[in-house]
Amino acid sequence: MKIIDIQEKTFSISSDIKNAYISFAKMDCSVVAIKTDIKINGENVVGYGFHSNGRYAVSELLTKRFIPRLNEANEKDLLNDEGNNFSPEKISKVLMQNEKPGGHGERSTAVGTLDMAVWDIVSKIEQVPLYEYLAKKYGNGEFTNKIFVYAAGGYYYPGKDIPLLLDEMKGYLDLGFTTVKMKIGGAPLKDDLKRIESVLKLVGDGKNLCVDANGRFDLKTAIEYGAAIEPYNLKWYEEAGDPLDYELNSELSKTYKNGLATGENLFSIQDSRNLIRYGGMRKDIDWLQFDCSLSYGLVEYLKTLKMMKENNWSSTRVIPHGGHQISCNIAAGLNLGGNEIYPSLFQPFGGFPDSSLVENSQVTFPKFIGMGYEKKEKLNTLFKKLFN
Ligand SMILES: [Mg+2]
């Protein structure tokens, strides 16, 4: 049992959207295919991986450092003890050899991209959906094919006025989402409040709306925005300040009484643990958004979930960033609170199989094997095109 080929491609996911911090005009991502010598129904098992939007392609890290480590590894160093499947944990060790601790940079994205493909392979070899494999091997055995999802969007577009924002949000409601998320912090507070109030009228209740400042605010602004939006009783107020400014988050949590959310830009268990230790996050009302594709993958994510448990945090407080199928699987197999989805952005990545049903912001998956990519036609077609 061995890996016979690994390819990396860069794919553009550029668009003219902006959040409070960045433009997506030059956004791209790395996509990998790992081909094995295992054949099922006459076809080699191939696993696919990519990473979330918001971080650029990591081609050089992949092609110069991490892919060569996998190619040069001994076969037994990649397999489980029984020798009947690949071991994501052992592969993670191979990838991380000779890497110093700390300073995670974007190597965590490169490793997360390869890790995604490895879990696709492992669950395809087992011939089960990844969520079932996760529940049985790493969870309490219980899994579901139905999870909470919310529609993320509401970016700033050039010249985008409130009617266009509402059209976008109406589109999400028509798709079966009841909870939506919009950006804030890219316009003056008074304009953002108008945007929020108009979307609130559409979604009916604060519990159906999240707002995301993308780390834009200093403490004073974060508190000002918090005071202004608190009466709306929103589902959450996301990334008010810099992701690594735990004190800011902690101070904000003392003045803002509704839910805060953060964590998408913390790329290691150590950073996530610091958020839990020092960020003032409240176990009963706040949300954690760690994104495995950006943070060394699911092997690291399992450690993060264990760390949360040791700190008496429920896995249901995690709703990952990124909108991709590995997080759908983690949510369904390891009892997370749900997953983010970008119905109109960054496609064909993310989302879920085409025939999934979305009702009341709950998605029900059809039967699939592995990550579920083969049931998402546009993504499957893109993989075939990139790697043939
Ligand atoms: Mg965000």
XYZ file of C-alpha atoms in Angstrom, residues 2-8 31-38 44-49 62 66-67 70-71 78 86 91 95 110-122 124 387:
45
model
C 1.654 3.175 -1.095
C 1.313 6.664 -2.487
C 2.235 6.681 -6.161
C 1.729 10.307 -7.120
C 1.120 13.691 -5.478
C 0.205 16.732 -7.518
C -0.382 20.346 -6.509
C -5.411 22.024 -4.473
C -3.725 18.621 -4.135
C -4.426 15.108 -5.356
C -2.753 12.126 -3.681
C -2.962 8.950 -5.733
C -2.500 5.550 -4.099
C -1.884 2.074 -5.518
C -5.071 0.790 -3.847
C -6.950 3.894 -7.971
C -8.047 5.555 -4.741
C -7.244 9.274 -4.984
C -7.704 11.770 -2.151
C -8.243 15.465 -2.733
C -7.388 18.413 -0.520
C 3.985 22.121 -0.729
C 6.017 18.904 2.373
C 5.287 16.820 -0.726
C 5.848 12.280 1.839
C 7.497 11.022 -1.343
C 2.674 6.198 6.416
C -2.905 4.956 5.783
C 1.661 11.042 7.970
C 5.187 16.095 7.345
C 0.180 23.473 3.473
C -0.018 20.628 5.994
C -3.789 21.114 6.359
C -4.236 20.816 2.593
C -2.373 17.497 2.421
C -4.099 16.257 5.584
C -7.512 16.819 3.946
C -6.548 14.561 1.045
C -5.268 11.894 3.445
C -8.604 11.698 5.316
C -10.410 11.468 1.972
C -8.223 8.464 1.110
C -8.594 6.785 4.509
C -12.561 5.895 0.831
C -5.292 16.306 -12.271
